[in-house]
CSV table of C-alpha atoms in Angstrom, one decimal:
chain,number,residue,atom,x,y,z
A,28,MET,CA,-0.1,-0.1,-0.3
A,29,LEU,CA,1.3,3.2,-0.9
A,30,ILE,CA,-0.7,7.3,-0.5
A,31,ARG,CA,1.2,9.0,-2.9
A,32,GLU,CA,3.2,12.7,-1.4
A,33,GLU,CA,2.2,14.4,-3.8
A,34,VAL,CA,-1.1,16.7,-4.6
A,35,GLU,CA,-3.2,16.2,-7.4
A,36,TYR,CA,-6.4,17.8,-8.2
A,37,ARG,CA,-9.5,16.0,-9.0
A,38,ARG,CA,-13.5,16.9,-10.2
A,39,VAL,CA,-15.8,16.9,-6.9
A,40,ASP,CA,-18.5,14.9,-9.2
A,41,GLU,CA,-15.9,12.7,-10.7
A,42,LEU,CA,-15.2,11.5,-6.4
A,43,ARG,CA,-17.2,9.1,-4.8
A,44,GLU,CA,-17.8,7.9,-1.2
A,45,HIS,CA,-16.8,4.3,-0.3
A,46,PRO,CA,-20.1,1.9,0.2
A,47,LEU,CA,-19.0,1.4,3.9
A,48,ASN,CA,-18.4,5.0,5.2
A,49,ARG,CA,-21.7,5.2,7.3
A,50,MET,CA,-21.8,1.9,8.5
A,51,LEU,CA,-18.0,2.9,10.3
A,52,ASN,CA,-18.5,6.6,11.2
A,53,SER,CA,-21.3,9.2,12.0
A,54,PRO,CA,-20.9,12.3,10.4
A,55,LEU,CA,-19.5,15.6,12.3
A,56,GLY,CA,-21.3,17.0,14.5
A,57,SER,CA,-23.1,20.1,13.9
A,58,ILE,CA,-20.7,21.9,15.2
A,59,GLU,CA,-17.7,20.4,13.8
A,60,ALA,CA,-19.2,20.8,10.9
A,61,ALA,CA,-20.2,24.6,11.3
A,62,LEU,CA,-15.9,24.8,12.3
A,63,LEU,CA,-14.9,23.3,9.1
A,64,GLU,CA,-17.0,24.6,6.9
A,65,ASN,CA,-15.6,27.9,8.3
A,66,SER,CA,-12.5,27.3,8.0
A,67,ILE,CA,-12.7,26.1,4.3
A,68,ASP,CA,-15.0,29.5,3.5
A,69,GLU,CA,-11.8,31.2,5.2
A,70,MET,CA,-8.6,29.3,4.0
A,71,GLY,CA,-10.0,26.7,0.9
A,72,ILE,CA,-9.2,23.0,2.1
A,73,GLN,CA,-6.0,22.4,3.3
A,74,GLU,CA,-5.7,19.2,4.3
A,75,PRO,CA,-5.9,16.5,1.2
A,76,LEU,CA,-8.2,13.8,0.6
A,77,TRP,CA,-7.3,10.7,0.8
A,78,VAL,CA,-8.8,8.4,-2.5
A,79,THR,CA,-8.2,5.6,-4.6
A,80,GLY,CA,-7.0,5.3,-8.1
A,81,GLU,CA,-11.0,4.6,-9.0
A,82,ASN,CA,-12.1,7.9,-7.3
A,83,VAL,CA,-13.1,6.5,-4.4
A,84,ILE,CA,-12.9,9.0,-0.7
A,85,ILE,CA,-11.2,7.1,2.0
A,86,SER,CA,-10.3,10.0,3.8
A,87,GLY,CA,-12.1,13.6,3.7
A,88,HIS,CA,-16.1,12.4,3.0
A,89,GLU,CA,-17.1,15.8,4.9
A,90,ARG,CA,-14.8,17.9,2.9
A,91,TRP,CA,-16.4,17.0,0.1
A,92,LYS,CA,-19.8,17.1,0.9
A,93,ILE,CA,-19.0,20.9,1.6
A,94,ALA,CA,-17.1,21.4,-1.8
A,95,ALA,CA,-20.6,19.9,-3.4
A,96,ARG,CA,-22.6,22.0,-1.5
A,97,LYS,CA,-20.8,25.3,-2.0
A,98,GLY,CA,-19.7,24.6,-6.2
A,99,MET,CA,-16.4,24.1,-6.2
A,100,GLU,CA,-15.4,22.2,-9.1
A,101,ASN,CA,-12.1,20.8,-7.8
A,102,VAL,CA,-10.6,19.5,-5.0
A,103,PRO,CA,-7.1,18.6,-3.6
A,104,VAL,CA,-6.2,14.5,-2.8
A,105,ARG,CA,-3.9,12.3,-2.2
A,106,VAL,CA,-4.2,9.0,-4.1
A,107,ILE,CA,-3.4,5.3,-2.6
A,108,GLU,CA,-1.8,3.1,-4.7
A,109,SER,CA,-1.6,-0.9,-4.3
A,110,ALA,CA,-4.2,-1.1,-1.6
A,111,THR,CA,-6.4,-4.0,-1.0
A,112,GLU,CA,-9.8,-4.4,0.2
A,113,GLU,CA,-9.0,-5.2,4.1
A,114,GLU,CA,-6.1,-1.9,3.9
A,115,LEU,CA,-8.6,0.8,2.3
A,116,LEU,CA,-10.7,-0.3,5.4
A,117,TYR,CA,-8.1,0.1,7.9
A,118,LEU,CA,-7.0,3.2,6.7
A,119,LEU,CA,-11.5,4.1,6.7
A,120,VAL,CA,-10.9,3.5,10.6
A,121,MET,CA,-7.9,4.9,11.1
A,122,ALA,CA,-8.2,8.1,9.3
A,123,ASN,CA,-11.4,9.2,10.1
A,124,ASP,CA,-11.2,8.5,13.3
A,125,ALA,CA,-7.8,11.0,13.9
A,126,ARG,CA,-10.1,13.7,12.8
A,127,ARG,CA,-13.7,12.5,14.3
A,128,GLY,CA,-12.4,12.0,18.1
A,129,ASP,CA,-14.5,9.7,20.4
A,130,GLU,CA,-17.4,7.8,18.2
A,131,LYS,CA,-20.3,7.5,20.2
A,132,ASP,CA,-22.5,5.1,18.6
A,133,PRO,CA,-22.1,1.8,19.5
A,134,MET,CA,-22.7,-0.5,16.5
A,135,ARG,CA,-19.7,1.7,14.5
A,136,LYS,CA,-17.4,1.2,17.5
A,137,ALA,CA,-18.1,-2.6,17.3
A,138,ARG,CA,-17.9,-2.6,13.2
A,139,LYS,CA,-14.4,-0.4,13.8
A,140,ILE,CA,-13.2,-3.2,16.1
A,141,LYS,CA,-13.9,-6.0,13.4
A,142,VAL,CA,-11.8,-4.0,11.0
A,143,LEU,CA,-9.1,-3.6,13.0
A,144,TYR,CA,-9.2,-7.1,14.4
A,145,ASP,CA,-8.9,-8.2,10.7
A,146,TYR,CA,-6.3,-6.3,9.3
A,147,TRP,CA,-4.1,-7.2,12.5
A,148,GLY,CA,-5.6,-10.8,11.9
A,149,ILE,CA,-6.8,-10.5,15.8
A,150,THR,CA,-8.5,-13.8,17.2
A,151,VAL,CA,-10.0,-14.8,20.6
A,152,GLY,CA,-7.0,-16.0,22.2
A,153,ARG,CA,-3.2,-14.6,21.2
A,154,PRO,CA,-2.1,-13.4,17.8
A,155,LYS,CA,-0.7,-15.6,15.8
A,156,SER,CA,3.1,-16.6,15.4
A,157,GLY,CA,4.9,-15.9,12.2
A,158,GLN,CA,2.9,-12.3,11.8
A,159,ASP,CA,4.6,-9.4,10.5
A,160,ASP,CA,5.3,-6.3,12.9
A,161,HIS,CA,2.6,-4.2,11.4
A,162,ASN,CA,0.8,-7.2,12.7
A,163,ARG,CA,1.6,-7.6,16.4
A,164,LYS,CA,-1.1,-5.8,17.8
A,165,THR,CA,-3.5,-7.2,20.4
A,166,ARG,CA,-7.1,-6.7,21.7
A,167,ARG,CA,-5.8,-4.3,24.0
A,168,ASP,CA,-4.7,-2.0,21.2
A,169,VAL,CA,-7.8,-2.1,19.9
A,170,ALA,CA,-9.8,-1.4,22.9
A,171,ASN,CA,-7.3,1.8,23.6
A,172,ILE,CA,-8.4,3.1,19.6
A,173,VAL,CA,-11.6,2.8,20.1
A,174,GLY,CA,-11.5,4.4,23.7
A,175,GLU,CA,-12.8,1.7,25.6
A,176,GLY,CA,-11.4,-1.4,28.2
A,177,GLU,CA,-11.2,-4.9,26.9
A,178,ARG,CA,-14.4,-6.0,28.2
A,179,THR,CA,-16.5,-3.6,26.4
A,180,ALA,CA,-14.6,-3.7,23.4
A,181,ARG,CA,-15.6,-7.4,23.2
A,182,ARG,CA,-19.3,-6.8,24.5
A,183,LEU,CA,-19.1,-4.2,22.0
A,184,LEU,CA,-17.8,-7.3,19.3
A,185,ARG,CA,-20.9,-9.5,20.2
A,186,LEU,CA,-23.2,-6.9,19.2
A,187,LEU,CA,-22.6,-7.5,15.4
A,188,ASP,CA,-24.0,-11.2,16.0
A,189,LEU,CA,-27.9,-9.0,16.1
A,190,ILE,CA,-29.6,-8.5,13.5
A,191,PRO,CA,-29.7,-5.2,11.1
A,192,GLU,CA,-32.6,-4.3,12.4
A,193,LEU,CA,-31.7,-4.6,16.0
A,194,GLN,CA,-28.7,-2.9,15.5
A,195,GLU,CA,-30.1,0.0,14.1
A,196,LEU,CA,-31.6,0.1,18.2
A,197,VAL,CA,-28.8,0.1,19.4
A,198,SER,CA,-27.5,2.5,17.2
A,199,ARG,CA,-30.7,4.9,17.9
A,200,GLY,CA,-30.5,3.6,22.0
A,201,VAL,CA,-33.3,2.1,22.4
A,202,ILE,CA,-31.1,-1.3,23.3
A,203,GLY,CA,-27.7,-0.6,25.3
A,204,VAL,CA,-24.4,-2.3,24.6
A,205,VAL,CA,-25.6,-5.2,28.2
A,206,ALA,CA,-28.8,-5.7,26.9
A,207,GLY,CA,-27.1,-6.1,23.1
A,208,ASN,CA,-25.2,-8.9,24.7
A,209,GLU,CA,-28.0,-10.5,25.9
A,210,LEU,CA,-30.4,-10.7,22.5
A,211,ALA,CA,-26.9,-11.8,20.4
A,212,ALA,CA,-27.3,-15.2,22.5
A,213,LEU,CA,-30.8,-16.0,20.7
A,214,SER,CA,-31.1,-17.3,17.2
A,215,GLU,CA,-32.1,-15.1,14.3
A,216,LYS,CA,-35.6,-15.8,14.2
A,217,GLU,CA,-36.0,-14.9,18.3
A,218,GLN,CA,-34.1,-12.1,17.9
A,219,ARG,CA,-36.8,-11.3,14.7
A,220,HIS,CA,-39.5,-12.1,16.6
A,221,LEU,CA,-38.6,-9.7,19.7
A,222,TYR,CA,-37.7,-6.7,17.6
A,223,GLU,CA,-40.8,-7.2,16.3
A,224,ALA,CA,-42.9,-7.5,19.6
A,225,ILE,CA,-40.6,-4.3,21.0
A,226,THR,CA,-41.6,-2.5,17.9
A,227,ARG,CA,-44.8,-3.4,17.9
A,228,SER,CA,-45.5,-1.9,21.0
A,229,HIS,CA,-43.5,1.1,21.1
A,230,VAL,CA,-41.0,0.0,23.5
A,231,LYS,CA,-39.0,3.2,24.0
A,232,GLU,CA,-36.4,1.5,26.1
A,233,VAL,CA,-34.7,-2.6,26.4
A,234,ARG,CA,-33.5,-3.4,29.9
A,235,SER,CA,-30.7,-5.9,30.3
A,236,GLN,CA,-32.3,-7.1,33.1
A,237,GLU,CA,-35.8,-8.5,31.3
A,238,ILE,CA,-33.8,-9.6,27.7
A,239,GLN,CA,-32.3,-12.3,30.7
A,240,ALA,CA,-36.0,-13.2,31.6
A,241,ILE,CA,-36.8,-13.5,28.0
A,242,ARG,CA,-33.6,-15.5,27.3
A,243,SER,CA,-34.6,-18.3,30.6
A,244,GLU,CA,-37.8,-18.8,29.7
A,245,LEU,CA,-36.7,-19.1,25.9
A,246,GLU,CA,-34.5,-21.8,27.0
A,247,TYR,CA,-37.2,-23.3,29.6
A,248,ILE,CA,-39.6,-23.3,26.7
A,249,ARG,CA,-36.9,-25.1,24.4
A,250,GLU,CA,-36.6,-27.9,27.0
A,251,ARG,CA,-39.7,-28.4,27.5
A,252,ARG,CA,-40.4,-29.0,24.0
A,253,SER,CA,-37.4,-31.1,23.4
A,254,GLN,CA,-38.6,-33.9,26.3
A,255,GLN,CA,-42.2,-33.5,24.7
A,256,VAL,CA,-41.0,-34.6,21.3
A,257,GLU,CA,-38.8,-37.2,23.1
A,258,GLN,CA,-41.6,-38.5,24.9
A,259,ARG,CA,-44.0,-38.8,21.6
A,260,GLU,CA,-41.0,-40.2,19.7
A,261,GLU,CA,-40.9,-43.3,22.2
A,262,GLN,CA,-44.7,-43.7,22.5
A,263,LEU,CA,-44.5,-43.9,18.7
A,264,ASP,CA,-41.8,-46.0,18.5
A,265,TRP,CA,-42.9,-48.3,21.5
A,266,LEU,CA,-46.3,-48.6,19.5
A,267,ASP,CA,-43.8,-50.3,16.5
A,268,VAL,CA,-45.9,-47.3,13.8
A,269,GLU,CA,-45.4,-47.0,10.8
A,270,GLU,CA,-42.5,-45.1,9.6
A,271,ASP,CA,-43.5,-41.9,7.6
A,272,VAL,CA,-46.1,-41.4,10.5
A,273,VAL,CA,-43.1,-41.2,13.0
A,274,GLU,CA,-41.3,-38.7,10.7
A,275,GLY,CA,-44.9,-36.7,10.1
A,276,THR,CA,-44.9,-36.5,13.8
A,277,GLU,CA,-41.4,-35.2,14.2
A,278,LYS,CA,-41.9,-32.7,11.1
A,279,ARG,CA,-45.4,-31.3,13.4
A,280,GLU,CA,-43.4,-31.4,16.5
A,281,GLU,CA,-40.4,-29.2,14.4
A,282,ASP,CA,-43.1,-26.8,13.0
A,283,VAL,CA,-44.2,-26.2,16.2
A,284,SER,CA,-41.2,-25.5,17.6
A,285,ASP,CA,-39.8,-23.6,14.7
A,286,GLU,CA,-43.2,-21.4,14.7
A,287,GLY,CA,-41.7,-18.7,17.0
A,288,GLN,CA,-43.7,-17.8,19.9
A,289,GLY,CA,-45.4,-14.9,17.5
A,290,GLU,CA,-47.9,-17.7,17.0
A,291,GLU,CA,-48.7,-19.0,19.9
A,292,LEU,CA,-51.7,-16.8,22.2
A,293,LEU,CA,-52.7,-16.2,25.5
A,294,GLU,CA,-54.7,-19.1,26.9
A,295,GLU,CA,-56.3,-16.3,29.6
A,296,ASN,CA,-58.1,-12.9,28.2
A,297,GLY,CA,-58.1,-9.3,30.2
A,298,GLU,CA,-55.6,-6.9,30.7
A,299,TRP,CA,-51.6,-7.9,31.1
A,300,HIS,CA,-51.1,-4.8,33.3
A,301,THR,CA,-51.8,-5.0,37.4
A,302,GLU,CA,-53.5,-1.7,38.6
A,303,LEU,CA,-50.3,-0.8,40.4
A,304,GLU,CA,-48.7,-0.5,36.9
A,305,LYS,CA,-51.5,0.9,34.5
A,306,ASP,CA,-49.2,3.8,34.1
A,307,ILE,CA,-45.9,2.5,33.2
A,308,PRO,CA,-44.1,2.7,30.2
A,309,LYS,CA,-44.2,-0.8,27.9
A,310,THR,CA,-41.5,-2.6,28.3
A,311,ALA,CA,-39.7,-5.5,26.4
A,312,ILE,CA,-41.2,-7.8,28.8
A,313,ASP,CA,-45.0,-6.0,28.5
A,314,ALA,CA,-44.4,-6.5,24.6
A,315,VAL,CA,-43.3,-9.9,24.8
A,316,ALA,CA,-45.1,-11.6,26.9
A,317,PRO,CA,-48.8,-11.1,25.7
A,318,THR,CA,-47.2,-13.2,22.6
A,319,LEU,CA,-46.6,-16.7,24.6
A,320,GLU,CA,-48.6,-19.0,26.2
A,321,ALA,CA,-50.4,-18.2,29.3
A,322,SER,CA,-47.8,-20.5,31.6
A,323,SER,CA,-45.1,-19.2,29.5
A,324,ALA,CA,-46.0,-15.3,30.3
A,325,ARG,CA,-46.2,-15.7,33.8
A,326,ASN,CA,-43.1,-17.4,34.5
A,327,LEU,CA,-41.5,-14.9,32.3
A,328,ARG,CA,-43.2,-12.0,35.0
A,329,ARG,CA,-41.8,-13.9,37.6
A,330,ARG,CA,-38.6,-14.3,36.7
A,331,LEU,CA,-37.7,-11.0,36.1
A,332,LEU,CA,-39.4,-10.2,39.3
A,333,ILE,CA,-36.9,-12.2,40.9
A,334,LYS,CA,-34.5,-10.9,39.6
A,335,LYS,CA,-35.5,-7.0,40.4
A,336,LEU,CA,-36.3,-8.6,44.1
A,337,ASP,CA,-32.5,-9.8,44.3
A,338,LYS,CA,-31.5,-6.2,43.3
A,339,ALA,CA,-33.7,-4.4,45.6
A,340,GLU,CA,-32.1,-6.7,48.3
A,341,LYS,CA,-28.4,-6.4,47.1
A,342,LEU,CA,-29.1,-1.7,47.7
A,343,ILE,CA,-31.0,-2.3,50.4
A,344,ASN,CA,-28.2,-4.2,52.4
A,345,ARG,CA,-26.0,-2.0,50.6
A,346,LEU,CA,-27.8,1.1,52.4
A,347,GLU,CA,-27.4,-0.5,55.2
A,348,GLN,CA,-24.3,-0.8,55.7
A,349,ASP,CA,-23.1,2.2,54.0
A,350,LEU,CA,-25.4,4.4,56.4
A,351,LEU,CA,-25.8,2.9,60.0
A,352,PRO,CA,-22.7,3.4,60.7
A,353,PHE,CA,-22.9,7.4,60.8
A,354,PHE,CA,-26.6,7.2,62.4
A,355,ASP,CA,-24.7,7.3,66.4
A,356,ASN,CA,-23.6,11.0,65.7
A,357,LEU,CA,-26.5,12.8,63.8
A,358,THR,CA,-26.0,16.1,65.5
A,359,ASP,CA,-26.8,18.5,62.1
A,360,ALA,CA,-31.0,18.6,61.7
A,361,VAL,CA,-30.6,19.2,58.2
A,362,VAL,CA,-29.1,15.8,58.0
A,363,ARG,CA,-31.3,14.1,60.5
A,364,GLU,CA,-34.2,15.7,57.8
A,365,ARG,CA,-33.0,14.1,54.9
A,366,VAL,CA,-32.9,10.8,57.1
A,367,HIS,CA,-36.4,10.9,58.0
A,368,ASP,CA,-37.4,11.6,54.2
A,369,VAL,CA,-35.2,8.5,52.9
A,370,ALA,CA,-36.7,6.2,55.6
A,371,ARG,CA,-40.9,7.5,54.7
A,372,LYS,CA,-39.8,6.3,51.9
A,373,LEU,CA,-38.6,3.1,52.6
A,374,ILE,CA,-41.8,3.0,55.0
A,375,ARG,CA,-44.3,4.1,51.8
A,376,VAL,CA,-42.7,1.1,50.0
A,377,SER,CA,-42.6,-1.7,52.4
A,378,GLU,CA,-46.8,-0.5,53.3
A,379,ARG,CA,-47.3,-0.7,49.6
A,380,LEU,CA,-45.4,-4.1,49.1
A,381,ASP,CA,-47.7,-4.8,52.6
A,382,GLY,CA,-50.5,-4.5,50.9
A,383,VAL,CA,-50.6,-5.6,47.6
A,384,VAL,CA,-49.1,-9.4,48.9
A,385,SER,CA,-51.9,-9.3,51.5
A,386,ARG,CA,-54.6,-8.5,48.6
A,387,ARG,CA,-53.2,-12.3,46.8
């Protein structure tokens, strides 16, 4: 790969955007874009664009757009020669990242990580022996480039296992990185079913605890169905049924398994929310549960509630450990009043929970 030192001028209307640029790099923010445009107005394009011999832009997309918008005929460029597609993607990441600063979109960060892993030959284990010097990089090096820790970088990389529709929700902030990792462990069909349920119910935020509960219930459903299929097969074997009948039964069972939960309806009619939950925004659990059979929907709610109770218990234990050592020396009236406020809130929560439990 070679980037020519000499600067050429090429027509703006002959240049074109790299097809993966928008997948890897976010556009400049409004302030950055305005500063760049003002700079071009005052001094012209000082830093040449990087382009291939076929006029594909590798670095300088924003400068090119501004030039086109202002009616400029030519822009300065440096031409990249003898580069493979892998090398061009590497430059697309590194050159643009240096000019843009930190990337905010988790999916674009994930794609950058994948490009760098591929370029440097990084796998799950250690770098391969006998690689060239430019390939002697580690996962830590990649994490540093994208401005994350190694653990977060691994989580970001797993987001690429999501279907494109869910990746878009991650980019929009509806799904966080941790919740996205939970979703990435599901099959494509399950992911698509969840996506349809989430968008149909206009869920504004998908929490990781909810997806953990959904995953657990789906795994339970799969295990239960597998056992049902095995039991049915044993019955057919015992009855010595004809082979074509056995195959037909297996096919029917397989079809039921493959339909996904979207084809199942609640066995019970009525409101999904309890009276206490009427004003709570729709969640991923609310979106998915009505598409399951009644027993699975109840299990789903139970799983999530247990997770939340576990979290609440940990918070209460931490509150006790953090605050009680100071209570013997409370002399400040303002602090005492704040303690009373916290205590009253805890009492209200306790009374509300006691009231719900006593009515069951």
